[in-house]
Amino acid sequence: MSFLMGPALLFCPADRPERYQKAAERSDAVIVDLEDAVAPAGKQRARGAILAQLGSAGDVPELDPSRTIVRVNPAGTEEFEKDLHCLKHTPYRHVMLAKAESADQLKKLEGYSVIALCETAAGVLNAAAIAAEPNVVGLMWGAEDLIASLGGTSSRTDDGAYRAVALHARSAVLLAARAFGKDAIDSVYVNIPDLDGLALEARDAVASGFGSKACIHPNQVAVVRGAYAPSDADVAAATELLDAAAGAGTGVFQFQGRMIDGPILKHAESTLRRAGR
């Protein structure tokens, strides 16, 4: 299974059905959230909202199932079992598992295409085993829940940069995902008004290898899309480099004073893929 959504995934509280369509229209995929975005007292109502927006036959949903992900509560909880019971009566088969911590948990989601959200110490340490599961299509990491699981107080320093432990988790989840050929999704940027900071972080996500980034506000979508869309100059440079490689006919060659080999050509190919070429 492959993850073909992105690059901008937008969370929407499941108990706010009036926002479903707007979230879908403004993003590349919507994550209907049954977990942290919904208070405990509202979870049953949230599941009811997901069911209520289906057609009378349950097969004509308001949201496109190919562009909809439902974040369910952590495995082993009563709410998780209720979430799965709800989903069985819907056409939605893309699921994000909150606080994924072991490969065994993924076996309970057989038949679903799963994004495993590694946001606890156990989840990060077991990221590789989780990524190896056949029904996992991607891994995402979460900074704030991770720090909370460690007993900390903040994932970032006063200047807005991630603390070392958060950066370690980000890298570990990315490496685990890509080692097993799965997509990696970068965590949300919680400072909503700081679009410049989001742009900087999103550009780093692109350069590091994350296939997409999650958003918590519609205003963040355009910034993330902008980070993932190569400029005309980037596309022209990548095209020129690959044309030169085709003409060189050797594994290693010089181009504009630089030594060019396989990894650099893959960077250029990645640029063209993001440009839709």
PDB file of C-alpha atoms in Angstrom:
ATOM      1  CA  MET A   1       0.000   0.000   0.000  1.00  0.00           C
ATOM      2  CA  SER A   2       1.145   3.528  -0.761  1.00  0.00           C
ATOM      3  CA  PHE A   3       0.263   6.862   0.773  1.00  0.00           C
ATOM      4  CA  LEU A   4      -0.748   9.207  -2.050  1.00  0.00           C
ATOM      5  CA  MET A   5      -2.134  12.188  -0.122  1.00  0.00           C
ATOM      6  CA  GLY A   6      -0.399  15.426   0.716  1.00  0.00           C
ATOM      7  CA  PRO A   7       1.594  17.483   1.035  1.00  0.00           C
ATOM      8  CA  ALA A   8      -0.755  19.478   3.305  1.00  0.00           C
ATOM      9  CA  LEU A   9      -2.923  17.398   5.661  1.00  0.00           C
ATOM     10  CA  LEU A  10      -5.434  19.367   7.730  1.00  0.00           C
ATOM     11  CA  PHE A  11      -6.854  18.250  11.077  1.00  0.00           C
ATOM     12  CA  CYS A  12     -10.564  18.808  11.688  1.00  0.00           C
ATOM     13  CA  PRO A  13     -12.357  17.967  14.962  1.00  0.00           C
ATOM     14  CA  ALA A  14     -14.792  15.134  14.366  1.00  0.00           C
ATOM     15  CA  ASP A  15     -17.426  16.854  16.512  1.00  0.00           C
ATOM     16  CA  ARG A  16     -17.473  19.860  14.144  1.00  0.00           C
ATOM     17  CA  PRO A  17     -19.155  18.413  11.025  1.00  0.00           C
ATOM     18  CA  GLU A  18     -19.886  21.892   9.688  1.00  0.00           C
ATOM     19  CA  ARG A  19     -16.133  22.192   9.112  1.00  0.00           C
ATOM     20  CA  TYR A  20     -15.653  18.891   7.290  1.00  0.00           C
ATOM     21  CA  GLN A  21     -16.219  20.127   3.754  1.00  0.00           C
ATOM     22  CA  LYS A  22     -14.323  23.380   4.277  1.00  0.00           C
ATOM     23  CA  ALA A  23     -11.325  21.449   5.583  1.00  0.00           C
ATOM     24  CA  ALA A  24     -11.447  19.093   2.605  1.00  0.00           C
ATOM     25  CA  GLU A  25     -11.694  21.956   0.116  1.00  0.00           C
ATOM     26  CA  ARG A  26      -8.734  23.810   1.604  1.00  0.00           C
ATOM     27  CA  SER A  27      -6.291  20.921   1.987  1.00  0.00           C
ATOM     28  CA  ASP A  28      -4.890  17.935   0.137  1.00  0.00           C
ATOM     29  CA  ALA A  29      -6.475  15.577   2.670  1.00  0.00           C
ATOM     30  CA  VAL A  30      -8.507  16.059   5.840  1.00  0.00           C
ATOM     31  CA  ILE A  31      -7.792  14.257   9.112  1.00  0.00           C
ATOM     32  CA  VAL A  32     -11.108  13.878  10.947  1.00  0.00           C
ATOM     33  CA  ASP A  33      -9.958  13.744  14.551  1.00  0.00           C
ATOM     34  CA  LEU A  34     -11.667  11.545  17.135  1.00  0.00           C
ATOM     35  CA  GLU A  35      -8.793  11.857  19.601  1.00  0.00           C
ATOM     36  CA  ASP A  36      -7.213  14.981  21.123  1.00  0.00           C
ATOM     37  CA  ALA A  37      -9.445  17.494  19.331  1.00  0.00           C
ATOM     38  CA  VAL A  38     -12.549  16.047  20.994  1.00  0.00           C
ATOM     39  CA  ALA A  39     -13.259  16.233  24.720  1.00  0.00           C
ATOM     40  CA  PRO A  40     -14.030  12.892  26.423  1.00  0.00           C
ATOM     41  CA  ALA A  41     -17.667  13.857  26.880  1.00  0.00           C
ATOM     42  CA  GLY A  42     -18.004  14.628  23.174  1.00  0.00           C
ATOM     43  CA  LYS A  43     -16.507  11.503  21.625  1.00  0.00           C
ATOM     44  CA  GLN A  44     -19.768   9.623  21.140  1.00  0.00           C
ATOM     45  CA  ARG A  45     -21.290  12.721  19.561  1.00  0.00           C
ATOM     46  CA  ALA A  46     -18.240  12.979  17.284  1.00  0.00           C
ATOM     47  CA  ARG A  47     -18.684   9.417  16.065  1.00  0.00           C
ATOM     48  CA  GLY A  48     -22.347  10.189  15.474  1.00  0.00           C
ATOM     49  CA  ALA A  49     -21.344  13.200  13.372  1.00  0.00           C
ATOM     50  CA  ILE A  50     -19.186  11.001  11.129  1.00  0.00           C
ATOM     51  CA  LEU A  51     -22.083   8.604  10.613  1.00  0.00           C
ATOM     52  CA  ALA A  52     -24.635  11.374  10.130  1.00  0.00           C
ATOM     53  CA  GLN A  53     -22.864  12.834   7.092  1.00  0.00           C
ATOM     54  CA  LEU A  54     -23.151   9.556   5.182  1.00  0.00           C
ATOM     55  CA  GLY A  55     -25.863   8.939   2.631  1.00  0.00           C
ATOM     56  CA  SER A  56     -28.864   6.849   3.588  1.00  0.00           C
ATOM     57  CA  ALA A  57     -27.118   3.760   2.195  1.00  0.00           C
ATOM     58  CA  GLY A  58     -23.868   4.631   3.959  1.00  0.00           C
ATOM     59  CA  ASP A  59     -21.953   4.771   0.684  1.00  0.00           C
ATOM     60  CA  VAL A  60     -22.245   8.411  -0.402  1.00  0.00           C
ATOM     61  CA  PRO A  61     -20.245  10.359   2.190  1.00  0.00           C
ATOM     62  CA  GLU A  62     -19.797  14.092   2.285  1.00  0.00           C
ATOM     63  CA  LEU A  63     -16.034  13.550   2.361  1.00  0.00           C
ATOM     64  CA  ASP A  64     -14.090  11.777  -0.374  1.00  0.00           C
ATOM     65  CA  PRO A  65     -12.820   8.521   1.221  1.00  0.00           C
ATOM     66  CA  SER A  66      -9.659   8.665  -0.909  1.00  0.00           C
ATOM     67  CA  ARG A  67      -8.744  12.006   0.704  1.00  0.00           C
ATOM     68  CA  THR A  68     -10.005  11.397   4.228  1.00  0.00           C
ATOM     69  CA  ILE A  69      -8.102  10.038   7.231  1.00  0.00           C
ATOM     70  CA  VAL A  70      -9.807   9.338  10.550  1.00  0.00           C
ATOM     71  CA  ARG A  71      -7.608   9.674  13.630  1.00  0.00           C
ATOM     72  CA  VAL A  72      -8.744   7.097  16.159  1.00  0.00           C
ATOM     73  CA  ASN A  73      -8.022   6.907  19.855  1.00  0.00           C
ATOM     74  CA  PRO A  74      -5.073   4.840  21.183  1.00  0.00           C
ATOM     75  CA  ALA A  75      -5.248   1.070  20.851  1.00  0.00           C
ATOM     76  CA  GLY A  76      -6.288  -0.738  23.995  1.00  0.00           C
ATOM     77  CA  THR A  77      -8.752   1.934  25.084  1.00  0.00           C
ATOM     78  CA  GLU A  78     -12.536   1.664  25.172  1.00  0.00           C
ATOM     79  CA  GLU A  79     -12.765   4.652  22.841  1.00  0.00           C
ATOM     80  CA  PHE A  80     -10.575   2.862  20.269  1.00  0.00           C
ATOM     81  CA  GLU A  81     -12.987  -0.067  20.137  1.00  0.00           C
ATOM     82  CA  LYS A  82     -15.916   2.304  19.726  1.00  0.00           C
ATOM     83  CA  ASP A  83     -14.075   4.167  16.971  1.00  0.00           C
ATOM     84  CA  LEU A  84     -13.534   0.918  15.049  1.00  0.00           C
ATOM     85  CA  HIS A  85     -17.188  -0.038  15.441  1.00  0.00           C
ATOM     86  CA  CYS A  86     -18.118   3.344  13.965  1.00  0.00           C
ATOM     87  CA  LEU A  87     -15.694   3.036  11.041  1.00  0.00           C
ATOM     88  CA  LYS A  88     -17.063  -0.380  10.066  1.00  0.00           C
ATOM     89  CA  HIS A  89     -20.247   1.415   9.042  1.00  0.00           C
ATOM     90  CA  THR A  90     -18.440   3.956   6.845  1.00  0.00           C
ATOM     91  CA  PRO A  91     -16.431   3.817   3.593  1.00  0.00           C
ATOM     92  CA  TYR A  92     -13.411   5.382   5.330  1.00  0.00           C
ATOM     93  CA  ARG A  93     -10.437   3.037   5.332  1.00  0.00           C
ATOM     94  CA  HIS A  94      -7.548   5.434   5.935  1.00  0.00           C
ATOM     95  CA  VAL A  95      -6.816   5.623   9.657  1.00  0.00           C
ATOM     96  CA  MET A  96      -4.321   7.461  11.832  1.00  0.00           C
ATOM     97  CA  LEU A  97      -3.574   5.571  15.028  1.00  0.00           C
ATOM     98  CA  ALA A  98      -2.880   7.949  17.895  1.00  0.00           C
ATOM     99  CA  LYS A  99      -0.034   7.077  20.257  1.00  0.00           C
ATOM    100  CA  ALA A 100       1.043   3.992  18.318  1.00  0.00           C
ATOM    101  CA  GLU A 101       3.524   2.073  20.444  1.00  0.00           C
ATOM    102  CA  SER A 102       3.911  -1.468  19.084  1.00  0.00           C
ATOM    103  CA  ALA A 103       3.566  -3.561  15.967  1.00  0.00           C
ATOM    104  CA  ASP A 104       0.904  -5.708  17.676  1.00  0.00           C
ATOM    105  CA  GLN A 105      -1.424  -2.709  17.835  1.00  0.00           C
ATOM    106  CA  LEU A 106      -1.387  -2.459  14.048  1.00  0.00           C
ATOM    107  CA  LYS A 107      -2.717  -5.999  13.707  1.00  0.00           C
ATOM    108  CA  LYS A 108      -5.977  -4.754  15.224  1.00  0.00           C
ATOM    109  CA  LEU A 109      -6.363  -2.477  12.210  1.00  0.00           C
ATOM    110  CA  GLU A 110      -6.192  -5.161   9.545  1.00  0.00           C
ATOM    111  CA  GLY A 111      -8.039  -4.015   6.453  1.00  0.00           C
ATOM    112  CA  TYR A 112      -7.206  -0.364   7.057  1.00  0.00           C
ATOM    113  CA  SER A 113      -4.470   1.760   5.536  1.00  0.00           C
ATOM    114  CA  VAL A 114      -2.753   3.123   8.638  1.00  0.00           C
ATOM    115  CA  ILE A 115      -0.643   6.142   9.483  1.00  0.00           C
ATOM    116  CA  ALA A 116       1.020   5.319  12.794  1.00  0.00           C
ATOM    117  CA  LEU A 117       1.435   8.382  14.983  1.00  0.00           C
ATOM    118  CA  CYS A 118       4.577   7.836  17.084  1.00  0.00           C
ATOM    119  CA  GLU A 119       4.230  10.390  19.873  1.00  0.00           C
ATOM    120  CA  THR A 120       5.403   8.607  23.006  1.00  0.00           C
ATOM    121  CA  ALA A 121       8.799   7.324  24.081  1.00  0.00           C
ATOM    122  CA  ALA A 122       7.718   3.731  23.360  1.00  0.00           C
ATOM    123  CA  GLY A 123       6.340   4.704  19.967  1.00  0.00           C
ATOM    124  CA  VAL A 124       9.558   6.385  18.890  1.00  0.00           C
ATOM    125  CA  LEU A 125      11.717   3.492  20.131  1.00  0.00           C
ATOM    126  CA  ASN A 126       9.518   0.985  18.282  1.00  0.00           C
ATOM    127  CA  ALA A 127       9.100   3.068  15.122  1.00  0.00           C
ATOM    128  CA  ALA A 128      11.004   0.610  12.921  1.00  0.00           C
ATOM    129  CA  ALA A 129       8.911  -2.391  13.996  1.00  0.00           C
ATOM    130  CA  ILE A 130       5.748  -0.354  13.484  1.00  0.00           C
ATOM    131  CA  ALA A 131       6.854   0.777  10.024  1.00  0.00           C
ATOM    132  CA  ALA A 132       7.486  -2.834   9.018  1.00  0.00           C
ATOM    133  CA  GLU A 133       3.818  -3.775   9.405  1.00  0.00           C
ATOM    134  CA  PRO A 134       2.172  -4.371   5.997  1.00  0.00           C
ATOM    135  CA  ASN A 135      -0.892  -2.198   6.625  1.00  0.00           C
ATOM    136  CA  VAL A 136       1.205   0.813   7.684  1.00  0.00           C
ATOM    137  CA  VAL A 137       1.542   3.317   4.840  1.00  0.00           C
ATOM    138  CA  GLY A 138       3.165   6.112   6.803  1.00  0.00           C
ATOM    139  CA  LEU A 139       4.575   7.296  10.102  1.00  0.00           C
ATOM    140  CA  MET A 140       4.002  10.642  11.750  1.00  0.00           C
ATOM    141  CA  TRP A 141       5.594  11.972  14.890  1.00  0.00           C
ATOM    142  CA  GLY A 142       4.133  14.294  17.534  1.00  0.00           C
ATOM    143  CA  ALA A 143       6.232  16.631  19.639  1.00  0.00           C
ATOM    144  CA  GLU A 144       3.893  17.750  22.415  1.00  0.00           C
ATOM    145  CA  ASP A 145       2.557  14.324  23.380  1.00  0.00           C
ATOM    146  CA  LEU A 146       6.105  12.969  23.276  1.00  0.00           C
ATOM    147  CA  ILE A 147       7.387  15.568  25.706  1.00  0.00           C
ATOM    148  CA  ALA A 148       4.368  14.986  27.949  1.00  0.00           C
ATOM    149  CA  SER A 149       5.112  11.241  27.969  1.00  0.00           C
ATOM    150  CA  LEU A 150       8.643  12.054  29.130  1.00  0.00           C
ATOM    151  CA  GLY A 151       7.415  14.282  31.942  1.00  0.00           C
ATOM    152  CA  GLY A 152       8.727  17.425  30.236  1.00  0.00           C
ATOM    153  CA  THR A 153       7.083  20.804  29.830  1.00  0.00           C
ATOM    154  CA  SER A 154       7.884  22.074  26.327  1.00  0.00           C
ATOM    155  CA  SER A 155       9.112  20.679  23.029  1.00  0.00           C
ATOM    156  CA  ARG A 156      10.772  23.950  22.006  1.00  0.00           C
ATOM    157  CA  THR A 157      13.286  26.401  23.408  1.00  0.00           C
ATOM    158  CA  ASP A 158      12.555  30.097  23.863  1.00  0.00           C
ATOM    159  CA  ASP A 159      13.732  30.885  20.333  1.00  0.00           C
ATOM    160  CA  GLY A 160      11.217  28.420  18.845  1.00  0.00           C
ATOM    161  CA  ALA A 161      13.718  25.695  17.938  1.00  0.00           C
ATOM    162  CA  TYR A 162      12.974  22.093  18.861  1.00  0.00           C
ATOM    163  CA  ARG A 163      14.757  20.667  21.885  1.00  0.00           C
ATOM    164  CA  ALA A 164      17.315  17.941  21.205  1.00  0.00           C
ATOM    165  CA  VAL A 165      15.024  15.092  22.272  1.00  0.00           C
ATOM    166  CA  ALA A 166      12.274  16.271  19.906  1.00  0.00           C
ATOM    167  CA  LEU A 167      14.749  16.495  17.025  1.00  0.00           C
ATOM    168  CA  HIS A 168      15.938  12.984  17.833  1.00  0.00           C
ATOM    169  CA  ALA A 169      12.367  11.672  17.707  1.00  0.00           C
ATOM    170  CA  ARG A 170      11.698  13.507  14.442  1.00  0.00           C
ATOM    171  CA  SER A 171      14.769  11.955  12.847  1.00  0.00           C
ATOM    172  CA  ALA A 172      14.092   8.475  14.268  1.00  0.00           C
ATOM    173  CA  VAL A 173      10.563   8.375  12.881  1.00  0.00           C
ATOM    174  CA  LEU A 174      11.681   9.677   9.481  1.00  0.00           C
ATOM    175  CA  LEU A 175      14.477   7.101   9.250  1.00  0.00           C
ATOM    176  CA  ALA A 176      12.201   4.242  10.316  1.00  0.00           C
ATOM    177  CA  ALA A 177       9.533   5.177   7.797  1.00  0.00           C
ATOM    178  CA  ARG A 178      11.868   5.553   4.846  1.00  0.00           C
ATOM    179  CA  ALA A 179      13.849   2.417   5.745  1.00  0.00           C
ATOM    180  CA  PHE A 180      10.693   0.396   5.083  1.00  0.00           C
ATOM    181  CA  GLY A 181       9.563   2.397   2.082  1.00  0.00           C
ATOM    182  CA  LYS A 182       6.769   4.165   3.951  1.00  0.00           C
ATOM    183  CA  ASP A 183       5.894   7.837   3.859  1.00  0.00           C
ATOM    184  CA  ALA A 184       6.872  10.187   6.694  1.00  0.00           C
ATOM    185  CA  ILE A 185       4.631  13.031   7.865  1.00  0.00           C
ATOM    186  CA  ASP A 186       6.057  15.955   9.798  1.00  0.00           C
ATOM    187  CA  SER A 187       4.372  17.128  12.984  1.00  0.00           C
ATOM    188  CA  VAL A 188       2.078  20.142  13.312  1.00  0.00           C
ATOM    189  CA  TYR A 189       3.324  23.667  13.942  1.00  0.00           C
ATOM    190  CA  VAL A 190       1.274  24.917  16.883  1.00  0.00           C
ATOM    191  CA  ASN A 191       2.135  28.630  16.705  1.00  0.00           C
ATOM    192  CA  ILE A 192      -0.643  29.412  14.230  1.00  0.00           C
ATOM    193  CA  PRO A 193       0.111  33.139  13.592  1.00  0.00           C
ATOM    194  CA  ASP A 194       3.811  32.454  12.936  1.00  0.00           C
ATOM    195  CA  LEU A 195       3.618  31.606   9.248  1.00  0.00           C
ATOM    196  CA  ASP A 196       7.276  32.507   8.711  1.00  0.00           C
ATOM    197  CA  GLY A 197       8.317  29.935  11.305  1.00  0.00           C
ATOM    198  CA  LEU A 198       6.028  27.385   9.691  1.00  0.00           C
ATOM    199  CA  ALA A 199       7.541  28.075   6.265  1.00  0.00           C
ATOM    200  CA  LEU A 200      11.045  27.556   7.630  1.00  0.00           C
ATOM    201  CA  GLU A 201      10.082  24.287   9.290  1.00  0.00           C
ATOM    202  CA  ALA A 202       8.171  23.061   6.238  1.00  0.00           C
ATOM    203  CA  ARG A 203      11.121  23.757   3.947  1.00  0.00           C
ATOM    204  CA  ASP A 204      13.312  21.749   6.312  1.00  0.00           C
ATOM    205  CA  ALA A 205      10.766  18.924   6.202  1.00  0.00           C
ATOM    206  CA  VAL A 206      10.987  18.876   2.404  1.00  0.00           C
ATOM    207  CA  ALA A 207      14.780  18.940   2.396  1.00  0.00           C
ATOM    208  CA  SER A 208      14.956  16.196   5.046  1.00  0.00           C
ATOM    209  CA  GLY A 209      12.647  13.792   3.221  1.00  0.00           C
ATOM    210  CA  PHE A 210       9.207  14.139   4.828  1.00  0.00           C
ATOM    211  CA  GLY A 211       6.543  13.512   2.215  1.00  0.00           C
ATOM    212  CA  SER A 212       3.956  15.788   3.800  1.00  0.00           C
ATOM    213  CA  LYS A 213       3.220  17.939   6.835  1.00  0.00           C
ATOM    214  CA  ALA A 214       0.162  18.122   9.060  1.00  0.00           C
ATOM    215  CA  CYS A 215      -1.660  21.408   9.668  1.00  0.00           C
ATOM    216  CA  ILE A 216      -3.999  22.535  12.425  1.00  0.00           C
ATOM    217  CA  HIS A 217      -5.393  25.668  10.727  1.00  0.00           C
ATOM    218  CA  PRO A 218      -6.489  26.346   7.123  1.00  0.00           C
ATOM    219  CA  ASN A 219      -4.107  29.326   6.925  1.00  0.00           C
ATOM    220  CA  GLN A 220      -1.182  26.922   7.245  1.00  0.00           C
ATOM    221  CA  VAL A 221      -2.071  24.913   4.132  1.00  0.00           C
ATOM    222  CA  ALA A 222      -0.824  27.402   1.532  1.00  0.00           C
ATOM    223  CA  VAL A 223       2.469  27.787   3.392  1.00  0.00           C
ATOM    224  CA  VAL A 224       3.066  24.035   3.451  1.00  0.00           C
ATOM    225  CA  ARG A 225       2.103  23.676  -0.196  1.00  0.00           C
ATOM    226  CA  GLY A 226       4.457  26.511  -1.058  1.00  0.00           C
ATOM    227  CA  ALA A 227       7.324  24.776   0.707  1.00  0.00           C
ATOM    228  CA  TYR A 228       6.728  21.562  -1.209  1.00  0.00           C
ATOM    229  CA  ALA A 229       6.293  23.194  -4.617  1.00  0.00           C
ATOM    230  CA  PRO A 230       9.680  23.668  -6.328  1.00  0.00           C
ATOM    231  CA  SER A 231      10.305  27.064  -7.890  1.00  0.00           C
ATOM    232  CA  ASP A 232      10.665  27.426 -11.648  1.00  0.00           C
ATOM    233  CA  ALA A 233      14.392  27.904 -11.068  1.00  0.00           C
ATOM    234  CA  ASP A 234      14.582  24.657  -9.061  1.00  0.00           C
ATOM    235  CA  VAL A 235      12.786  22.758 -11.808  1.00  0.00           C
ATOM    236  CA  ALA A 236      15.007  24.248 -14.520  1.00  0.00           C
ATOM    237  CA  ALA A 237      18.181  23.404 -12.586  1.00  0.00           C
ATOM    238  CA  ALA A 238      17.047  19.836 -11.910  1.00  0.00           C
ATOM    239  CA  THR A 239      16.098  19.332 -15.555  1.00  0.00           C
ATOM    240  CA  GLU A 240      19.424  20.707 -16.765  1.00  0.00           C
ATOM    241  CA  LEU A 241      21.329  18.464 -14.368  1.00  0.00           C
ATOM    242  CA  LEU A 242      19.469  15.311 -15.412  1.00  0.00           C
ATOM    243  CA  ASP A 243      19.903  16.168 -19.091  1.00  0.00           C
ATOM    244  CA  ALA A 244      23.629  16.570 -18.460  1.00  0.00           C
ATOM    245  CA  ALA A 245      23.723  13.197 -16.712  1.00  0.00           C
ATOM    246  CA  ALA A 246      22.005  11.544 -19.660  1.00  0.00           C
ATOM    247  CA  GLY A 247      24.574  13.038 -21.996  1.00  0.00           C
ATOM    248  CA  ALA A 248      27.573  12.182 -19.823  1.00  0.00           C
ATOM    249  CA  GLY A 249      27.007   8.440 -20.001  1.00  0.00           C
ATOM    250  CA  THR A 250      29.115   7.831 -16.886  1.00  0.00           C
ATOM    251  CA  GLY A 251      28.349   7.170 -13.239  1.00  0.00           C
ATOM    252  CA  VAL A 252      30.256  10.204 -11.971  1.00  0.00           C
ATOM    253  CA  PHE A 253      30.842  13.430 -13.896  1.00  0.00           C
ATOM    254  CA  GLN A 254      31.505  17.117 -13.397  1.00  0.00           C
ATOM    255  CA  PHE A 255      28.811  19.710 -13.886  1.00  0.00           C
ATOM    256  CA  GLN A 256      29.244  23.434 -13.225  1.00  0.00           C
ATOM    257  CA  GLY A 257      32.304  22.726 -11.096  1.00  0.00           C
ATOM    258  CA  ARG A 258      30.623  20.069  -8.941  1.00  0.00           C
ATOM    259  CA  MET A 259      31.122  16.323  -8.817  1.00  0.00           C
ATOM    260  CA  ILE A 260      27.791  14.685  -9.636  1.00  0.00           C
ATOM    261  CA  ASP A 261      26.905  11.126  -8.669  1.00  0.00           C
ATOM    262  CA  GLY A 262      23.833   9.015  -7.963  1.00  0.00           C
ATOM    263  CA  PRO A 263      22.566  10.655  -4.749  1.00  0.00           C
ATOM    264  CA  ILE A 264      22.675  14.140  -6.251  1.00  0.00           C
ATOM    265  CA  LEU A 265      20.728  12.920  -9.278  1.00  0.00           C
ATOM    266  CA  LYS A 266      18.097  11.463  -6.940  1.00  0.00           C
ATOM    267  CA  HIS A 267      17.743  14.899  -5.340  1.00  0.00           C
ATOM    268  CA  ALA A 268      17.018  16.324  -8.794  1.00  0.00           C
ATOM    269  CA  GLU A 269      14.535  13.559  -9.542  1.00  0.00           C
ATOM    270  CA  SER A 270      12.757  14.284  -6.244  1.00  0.00           C
ATOM    271  CA  THR A 271      12.438  17.944  -7.233  1.00  0.00           C
ATOM    272  CA  LEU A 272      10.767  17.008 -10.529  1.00  0.00           C
ATOM    273  CA  ARG A 273       8.413  14.582  -8.801  1.00  0.00           C
ATOM    274  CA  ARG A 274       7.247  17.322  -6.451  1.00  0.00           C
ATOM    275  CA  ALA A 275       6.702  19.517  -9.489  1.00  0.00           C
ATOM    276  CA  GLY A 276       4.543  16.795 -11.053  1.00  0.00           C
ATOM    277  CA  ARG A 277       6.984  16.081 -13.854  1.00  0.00           C
TER     278      ARG A 277
END
